[in-house]
PDB file of C-alpha atoms in Angstrom:
ATOM      1  CA  GLY A 469      94.073  78.557 103.456  1.00  0.00           C
ATOM      2  CA  ILE A 470      93.146  81.160 106.091  1.00  0.00           C
ATOM      3  CA  VAL A 471      90.768  78.753 107.846  1.00  0.00           C
ATOM      4  CA  ILE A 472      93.409  76.022 107.992  1.00  0.00           C
ATOM      5  CA  LEU A 473      95.995  78.447 109.392  1.00  0.00           C
ATOM      6  CA  GLU A 474      93.523  79.668 112.007  1.00  0.00           C
ATOM      7  CA  ASP A 475      92.899  76.063 113.090  1.00  0.00           C
ATOM      8  CA  LEU A 476      96.620  75.291 113.212  1.00  0.00           C
ATOM      9  CA  ALA A 477      97.291  78.406 115.295  1.00  0.00           C
ATOM     10  CA  MET A 478      94.613  77.308 117.771  1.00  0.00           C
ATOM     11  CA  MET A 479      95.991  73.770 118.042  1.00  0.00           C
ATOM     12  CA  SER A 480      99.683  74.608 118.207  1.00  0.00           C
ATOM     13  CA  GLN A 481     101.277  74.931 121.639  1.00  0.00           C
ATOM     14  CA  ASN A 482     103.505  77.800 120.558  1.00  0.00           C
ATOM     15  CA  GLY A 483     101.988  78.765 117.262  1.00  0.00           C
ATOM     16  CA  PHE A 484     104.407  81.624 116.568  1.00  0.00           C
ATOM     17  CA  ASP A 485     105.322  80.532 113.041  1.00  0.00           C
ATOM     18  CA  VAL A 486     101.745  79.622 112.140  1.00  0.00           C
ATOM     19  CA  THR A 487     100.374  82.914 113.483  1.00  0.00           C
ATOM     20  CA  LEU A 488     103.093  84.742 111.572  1.00  0.00           C
ATOM     21  CA  GLU A 489     101.998  83.046 108.353  1.00  0.00           C
ATOM     22  CA  LEU A 490      98.402  83.883 109.192  1.00  0.00           C
ATOM     23  CA  ALA A 491      99.206  87.556 109.706  1.00  0.00           C
ATOM     24  CA  ASP A 492     101.120  87.638 106.415  1.00  0.00           C
ATOM     25  CA  ALA A 493      98.158  86.006 104.642  1.00  0.00           C
ATOM     26  CA  TYR A 494      95.772  88.663 105.957  1.00  0.00           C
ATOM     27  CA  LEU A 495      98.215  91.359 104.890  1.00  0.00           C
ATOM     28  CA  GLN A 496      98.308  89.971 101.352  1.00  0.00           C
ATOM     29  CA  LEU A 497      94.509  90.097 101.310  1.00  0.00           C
ATOM     30  CA  LYS A 498      94.613  93.734 102.480  1.00  0.00           C
ATOM     31  CA  ASN A 499      92.717  92.763 105.607  1.00  0.00           C
ATOM     32  CA  TYR A 500      94.929  95.062 107.621  1.00  0.00           C
ATOM     33  CA  GLN A 501      92.900  94.999 110.818  1.00  0.00           C
ATOM     34  CA  LYS A 502      93.091  91.192 111.016  1.00  0.00           C
ATOM     35  CA  ALA A 503      96.816  91.271 110.240  1.00  0.00           C
ATOM     36  CA  LEU A 504      97.286  93.834 113.000  1.00  0.00           C
ATOM     37  CA  GLU A 505      95.426  91.630 115.464  1.00  0.00           C
ATOM     38  CA  LYS A 506      97.655  88.647 114.658  1.00  0.00           C
ATOM     39  CA  TYR A 507     100.910  90.642 114.816  1.00  0.00           C
ATOM     40  CA  THR A 508      99.800  92.166 118.145  1.00  0.00           C
ATOM     41  CA  LEU A 509      99.026  88.691 119.466  1.00  0.00           C
ATOM     42  CA  LEU A 510     102.525  87.614 118.448  1.00  0.00           C
ATOM     43  CA  LEU A 511     104.078  90.622 120.140  1.00  0.00           C
ATOM     44  CA  ASP A 512     102.318  89.811 123.409  1.00  0.00           C
ATOM     45  CA  LYS A 513     103.814  86.289 123.433  1.00  0.00           C
ATOM     46  CA  ALA A 514     107.142  86.901 121.713  1.00  0.00           C
ATOM     47  CA  THR A 515     110.591  86.408 123.165  1.00  0.00           C
ATOM     48  CA  PRO A 516     112.804  89.554 123.063  1.00  0.00           C
ATOM     49  CA  ARG A 517     114.421  88.279 119.875  1.00  0.00           C
ATOM     50  CA  GLU A 518     111.064  87.497 118.259  1.00  0.00           C
ATOM     51  CA  ALA A 519     109.710  90.889 119.337  1.00  0.00           C
ATOM     52  CA  LYS A 520     112.319  92.664 117.221  1.00  0.00           C
ATOM     53  CA  THR A 521     111.080  90.791 114.143  1.00  0.00           C
ATOM     54  CA  VAL A 522     107.430  91.516 114.956  1.00  0.00           C
ATOM     55  CA  ASN A 523     108.163  95.220 115.465  1.00  0.00           C
ATOM     56  CA  LEU A 524     109.629  95.403 111.953  1.00  0.00           C
ATOM     57  CA  LEU A 525     106.634  93.539 110.560  1.00  0.00           C
ATOM     58  CA  LEU A 526     104.232  95.910 112.314  1.00  0.00           C
ATOM     59  CA  CYS A 527     106.118  98.853 110.865  1.00  0.00           C
ATOM     60  CA  ASN A 528     105.782  97.339 107.390  1.00  0.00           C
ATOM     61  CA  LEU A 529     102.073  96.665 107.967  1.00  0.00           C
ATOM     62  CA  TYR A 530     101.371 100.279 108.840  1.00  0.00           C
ATOM     63  CA  ILE A 531     103.391 101.544 105.864  1.00  0.00           C
ATOM     64  CA  THR A 532     101.477  99.258 103.507  1.00  0.00           C
ATOM     65  CA  TRP A 533      98.195 100.336 105.072  1.00  0.00           C
ATOM     66  CA  ALA A 534      99.178 104.006 104.719  1.00  0.00           C
ATOM     67  CA  ILE A 535     100.067 103.584 101.044  1.00  0.00           C
ATOM     68  CA  ASP A 536      96.710 101.947 100.396  1.00  0.00           C
ATOM     69  CA  MET A 537      94.883 104.820 102.106  1.00  0.00           C
ATOM     70  CA  ALA A 538      96.864 107.417 100.134  1.00  0.00           C
ATOM     71  CA  GLU A 539      95.969 105.680  96.876  1.00  0.00           C
ATOM     72  CA  GLN A 540      92.322 106.095  97.908  1.00  0.00           C
ATOM     73  CA  ASN A 541      92.976 109.787  98.699  1.00  0.00           C
ATOM     74  CA  LYS A 542      92.330 109.142 102.398  1.00  0.00           C
ATOM     75  CA  MET A 543      95.253 111.300 103.421  1.00  0.00           C
ATOM     76  CA  ASP A 544      94.399 111.791 107.109  1.00  0.00           C
ATOM     77  CA  GLU A 545      94.247 108.028 107.618  1.00  0.00           C
ATOM     78  CA  SER A 546      97.473 107.588 105.687  1.00  0.00           C
ATOM     79  CA  TYR A 547      99.330 110.051 107.921  1.00  0.00           C
ATOM     80  CA  GLU A 548      98.009 108.322 111.054  1.00  0.00           C
ATOM     81  CA  TYR A 549      99.221 104.920 109.885  1.00  0.00           C
ATOM     82  CA  LEU A 550     102.637 106.340 109.053  1.00  0.00           C
ATOM     83  CA  LYS A 551     102.803 107.812 112.559  1.00  0.00           C
ATOM     84  CA  SER A 552     101.958 104.361 113.913  1.00  0.00           C
ATOM     85  CA  ALA A 553     104.744 102.850 111.800  1.00  0.00           C
ATOM     86  CA  MET A 554     107.226 105.201 113.495  1.00  0.00           C
ATOM     87  CA  GLN A 555     106.394 103.631 116.866  1.00  0.00           C
ATOM     88  CA  PHE A 556     107.851 100.322 115.693  1.00  0.00           C
ATOM     89  CA  ASN A 557     110.820 101.458 113.610  1.00  0.00           C
ATOM     90  CA  ALA A 558     111.312 105.216 113.688  1.00  0.00           C
ATOM     91  CA  ILE A 559     114.412 105.143 111.469  1.00  0.00           C
ATOM     92  CA  ASN A 560     112.815 103.331 108.519  1.00  0.00           C
ATOM     93  CA  PRO A 561     113.341 105.756 105.589  1.00  0.00           C
ATOM     94  CA  GLU A 562     110.323 104.372 103.736  1.00  0.00           C
ATOM     95  CA  ILE A 563     108.042 105.989 106.335  1.00  0.00           C
ATOM     96  CA  TYR A 564     109.381 109.459 105.572  1.00  0.00           C
ATOM     97  CA  TYR A 565     109.429 108.840 101.845  1.00  0.00           C
ATOM     98  CA  ASN A 566     105.700 108.095 101.956  1.00  0.00           C
ATOM     99  CA  VAL A 567     105.045 111.092 104.194  1.00  0.00           C
ATOM    100  CA  ALA A 568     106.835 113.157 101.528  1.00  0.00           C
ATOM    101  CA  LYS A 569     104.686 111.652  98.767  1.00  0.00           C
ATOM    102  CA  ASN A 570     101.549 112.543 100.710  1.00  0.00           C
ATOM    103  CA  TYR A 571     102.687 116.117 101.251  1.00  0.00           C
ATOM    104  CA  TYR A 572     103.638 116.396  97.597  1.00  0.00           C
ATOM    105  CA  LYS A 573     100.243 115.117  96.521  1.00  0.00           C
ATOM    106  CA  GLN A 574      98.692 117.872  98.626  1.00  0.00           C
ATOM    107  CA  LYS A 575     101.056 120.484  97.116  1.00  0.00           C
ATOM    108  CA  ASN A 576     102.752 121.056 100.460  1.00  0.00           C
ATOM    109  CA  TYR A 577     106.179 121.189  98.885  1.00  0.00           C
ATOM    110  CA  THR A 578     108.132 122.583 101.825  1.00  0.00           C
ATOM    111  CA  SER A 579     107.008 119.769 104.124  1.00  0.00           C
ATOM    112  CA  ALA A 580     107.605 117.255 101.322  1.00  0.00           C
ATOM    113  CA  ILE A 581     111.228 118.380 101.068  1.00  0.00           C
ATOM    114  CA  GLU A 582     111.667 118.124 104.835  1.00  0.00           C
ATOM    115  CA  SER A 583     110.354 114.563 104.794  1.00  0.00           C
ATOM    116  CA  VAL A 584     112.524 113.600 101.819  1.00  0.00           C
ATOM    117  CA  ASN A 585     115.515 114.912 103.738  1.00  0.00           C
ATOM    118  CA  GLN A 586     114.511 112.778 106.714  1.00  0.00           C
ATOM    119  CA  ALA A 587     114.247 109.731 104.452  1.00  0.00           C
ATOM    120  CA  ILE A 588     117.706 110.409 103.094  1.00  0.00           C
ATOM    121  CA  GLU A 589     119.080 111.062 106.577  1.00  0.00           C
ATOM    122  CA  TYR A 590     117.881 107.682 107.764  1.00  0.00           C
ATOM    123  CA  ASP A 591     119.325 105.912 104.783  1.00  0.00           C
ATOM    124  CA  LYS A 592     122.941 104.826 105.031  1.00  0.00           C
ATOM    125  CA  GLN A 593     123.764 106.376 101.651  1.00  0.00           C
ATOM    126  CA  ASN A 594     122.835 109.914 102.603  1.00  0.00           C
ATOM    127  CA  ASP A 595     123.560 111.779  99.371  1.00  0.00           C
ATOM    128  CA  TYR A 596     120.666 112.315  96.941  1.00  0.00           C
ATOM    129  CA  LYS A 597     122.841 112.602  93.836  1.00  0.00           C
ATOM    130  CA  ALA A 598     124.835 109.508  94.749  1.00  0.00           C
ATOM    131  CA  LYS A 599     121.601 107.559  95.153  1.00  0.00           C
ATOM    132  CA  ARG A 600     120.233 108.889  91.897  1.00  0.00           C
ATOM    133  CA  ASP A 601     123.415 108.054  89.990  1.00  0.00           C
ATOM    134  CA  ALA A 602     123.528 104.583  91.556  1.00  0.00           C
ATOM    135  CA  TYR A 603     119.896 104.009  90.594  1.00  0.00           C
ATOM    136  CA  GLU A 604     120.425 105.203  87.027  1.00  0.00           C
ATOM    137  CA  SER A 605     123.527 103.040  86.589  1.00  0.00           C
ATOM    138  CA  GLY A 606     121.617  99.943  87.680  1.00  0.00           C
ATOM    139  CA  LYS A 607     123.437  99.493  90.991  1.00  0.00           C
ATOM    140  CA  GLU A 608     121.523  97.991  93.884  1.00  0.00           C
ATOM    141  CA  THR A 609     119.649 100.596  95.950  1.00  0.00           C
ATOM    142  CA  PRO A 610     117.009 100.348  98.725  1.00  0.00           C
ATOM    143  CA  ALA A 611     113.649  99.175  97.401  1.00  0.00           C
ATOM    144  CA  TYR A 612     111.843 102.425  98.140  1.00  0.00           C
ATOM    145  CA  LEU A 613     114.281 104.397  95.953  1.00  0.00           C
ATOM    146  CA  ASP A 614     112.378 103.992  92.708  1.00  0.00           C
ATOM    147  CA  LYS A 615     111.858 106.276  89.723  1.00  0.00           C
ATOM    148  CA  ASP A 616     108.876 107.996  91.332  1.00  0.00           C
ATOM    149  CA  PHE A 617     110.949 108.774  94.414  1.00  0.00           C
ATOM    150  CA  PHE A 618     113.591 110.627  92.433  1.00  0.00           C
ATOM    151  CA  THR A 619     111.146 112.429  90.161  1.00  0.00           C
ATOM    152  CA  SER A 620     108.961 113.557  93.077  1.00  0.00           C
ATOM    153  CA  SER A 621     111.992 114.531  95.140  1.00  0.00           C
ATOM    154  CA  ALA A 622     113.551 116.576  92.353  1.00  0.00           C
ATOM    155  CA  LYS A 623     110.266 118.353  91.553  1.00  0.00           C
ATOM    156  CA  GLY A 624     109.678 119.120  95.208  1.00  0.00           C
ATOM    157  CA  ILE A 625     113.190 120.514  95.654  1.00  0.00           C
ATOM    158  CA  GLY A 626     112.749 123.001  92.800  1.00  0.00           C
ATOM    159  CA  GLU A 627     109.203 123.997  93.746  1.00  0.00           C
ATOM    160  CA  GLY A 628     110.127 124.328  97.408  1.00  0.00           C
ATOM    161  CA  ALA A 629     113.022 126.648  96.577  1.00  0.00           C
ATOM    162  CA  LEU A 630     110.797 128.847  94.433  1.00  0.00           C
ATOM    163  CA  GLU A 631     108.261 129.225  97.267  1.00  0.00           C
ATOM    164  CA  ASN A 632     110.836 129.510 100.070  1.00  0.00           C
ATOM    165  CA  THR A 633     110.201 132.752 101.953  1.00  0.00           C
ATOM    166  CA  ASN A 634     113.613 132.563 103.660  1.00  0.00           C
ATOM    167  CA  MET A 635     115.561 132.884 100.398  1.00  0.00           C
ATOM    168  CA  THR A 636     116.261 136.096  98.497  1.00  0.00           C
ATOM    169  CA  ASN A 637     115.451 136.249  94.785  1.00  0.00           C
ATOM    170  CA  ASP A 638     119.178 136.101  93.994  1.00  0.00           C
ATOM    171  CA  GLU A 639     119.524 132.952  96.108  1.00  0.00           C
ATOM    172  CA  LYS A 640     116.459 131.418  94.482  1.00  0.00           C
ATOM    173  CA  ALA A 641     117.762 132.191  90.992  1.00  0.00           C
ATOM    174  CA  LYS A 642     121.158 130.620  91.738  1.00  0.00           C
ATOM    175  CA  PHE A 643     119.605 127.555  93.375  1.00  0.00           C
ATOM    176  CA  ILE A 644     117.064 126.988  90.596  1.00  0.00           C
ATOM    177  CA  SER A 645     119.691 127.465  87.903  1.00  0.00           C
ATOM    178  CA  ASP A 646     121.897 124.787  89.493  1.00  0.00           C
ATOM    179  CA  TRP A 647     118.869 122.552  90.100  1.00  0.00           C
ATOM    180  CA  ASN A 648     117.816 122.919  86.469  1.00  0.00           C
ATOM    181  CA  ASP A 649     121.312 122.048  85.197  1.00  0.00           C
ATOM    182  CA  ASP A 650     121.445 118.978  87.417  1.00  0.00           C
ATOM    183  CA  ALA A 651     117.979 117.829  86.266  1.00  0.00           C
ATOM    184  CA  LYS A 652     119.178 117.839  82.644  1.00  0.00           C
ATOM    185  CA  LYS A 653     121.288 114.766  83.398  1.00  0.00           C
ATOM    186  CA  TYR A 654     118.203 112.563  83.709  1.00  0.00           C
ATOM    187  CA  ASP A 655     115.436 111.471  81.360  1.00  0.00           C
ATOM    188  CA  ASP A 656     112.643 112.877  83.540  1.00  0.00           C
ATOM    189  CA  TYR A 657     113.958 116.437  83.049  1.00  0.00           C
ATOM    190  CA  GLU A 658     110.792 117.754  81.372  1.00  0.00           C
ATOM    191  CA  VAL A 659     108.522 116.331  84.076  1.00  0.00           C
ATOM    192  CA  VAL A 660     110.748 117.550  86.906  1.00  0.00           C
ATOM    193  CA  THR A 661     111.159 121.134  85.689  1.00  0.00           C
ATOM    194  CA  LYS A 662     107.802 121.766  83.996  1.00  0.00           C
ATOM    195  CA  SER A 663     105.956 123.304  86.961  1.00  0.00           C
ATOM    196  CA  VAL A 664     108.790 125.626  88.019  1.00  0.00           C
ATOM    197  CA  ASN A 665     109.523 126.744  84.457  1.00  0.00           C
ATOM    198  CA  GLU A 666     105.848 127.476  83.794  1.00  0.00           C
ATOM    199  CA  LYS A 667     105.648 129.643  86.919  1.00  0.00           C
ATOM    200  CA  LEU A 668     108.825 131.497  85.964  1.00  0.00           C
ATOM    201  CA  GLU A 669     107.483 132.169  82.472  1.00  0.00           C
ATOM    202  CA  THR A 670     103.908 133.141  83.312  1.00  0.00           C
ATOM    203  CA  LYS A 671     103.729 134.634  86.821  1.00  0.00           C
ATOM    204  CA  SER A 672     104.769 138.243  87.293  1.00  0.00           C
ATOM    205  CA  GLU A 673     105.859 137.736  90.901  1.00  0.00           C
ATOM    206  CA  TYR A 674     108.668 135.486  89.658  1.00  0.00           C
ATOM    207  CA  LYS A 675     109.907 137.794  86.864  1.00  0.00           C
ATOM    208  CA  GLU A 676     112.971 138.981  88.777  1.00  0.00           C
ATOM    209  CA  ILE A 677     113.983 135.359  89.439  1.00  0.00           C
ATOM    210  CA  SER A 678     113.257 134.347  85.847  1.00  0.00           C
ATOM    211  CA  ASP A 679     115.468 137.130  84.485  1.00  0.00           C
ATOM    212  CA  LYS A 680     118.396 135.882  86.582  1.00  0.00           C
ATOM    213  CA  VAL A 681     118.063 132.139  85.956  1.00  0.00           C
TER     214      VAL A 681
END
């Protein structure tokens, strides 16, 4: 199929649609470099209207590439591809969601929270609880708002508060108590709260907070 599409792209006078199909085919095969070459070729020849479409496709390419790198624990490459995605659609919330996942994977909870907040900010429905309730009730939500998103976000919020050097112990206790109560509404409660609760129960530096929660 790839060979035929390559031939058609060479023979076609315009070739935009054929080259687009070719780029998509390479993307499906995870040949990201070839897909990038084809999308870049399209961008060089595109009309202003076509360029908008190609920019969105390039953004999606880099996000997909970044996710693949993160799954292989190639975090530096993943971050670079997400930065590249921002050049083509800086307000795509999926970019910041994946940045947050990368930070979370590296236990950088404060930065993960910041990136989650950016993802939410760039989404039209900018309230976490509203999104979560919509998701749980089966209402249509953006594709990137899946179960992992909410679980990771909720865990990161609690862990980030516990480690936040700008909050007093009283503020941390109040925040974590409210966070814990809210987490009880959902079936991932044990997963979400496990890390924070274990730290509160076993680490002496958190005893004052634990006594107030």
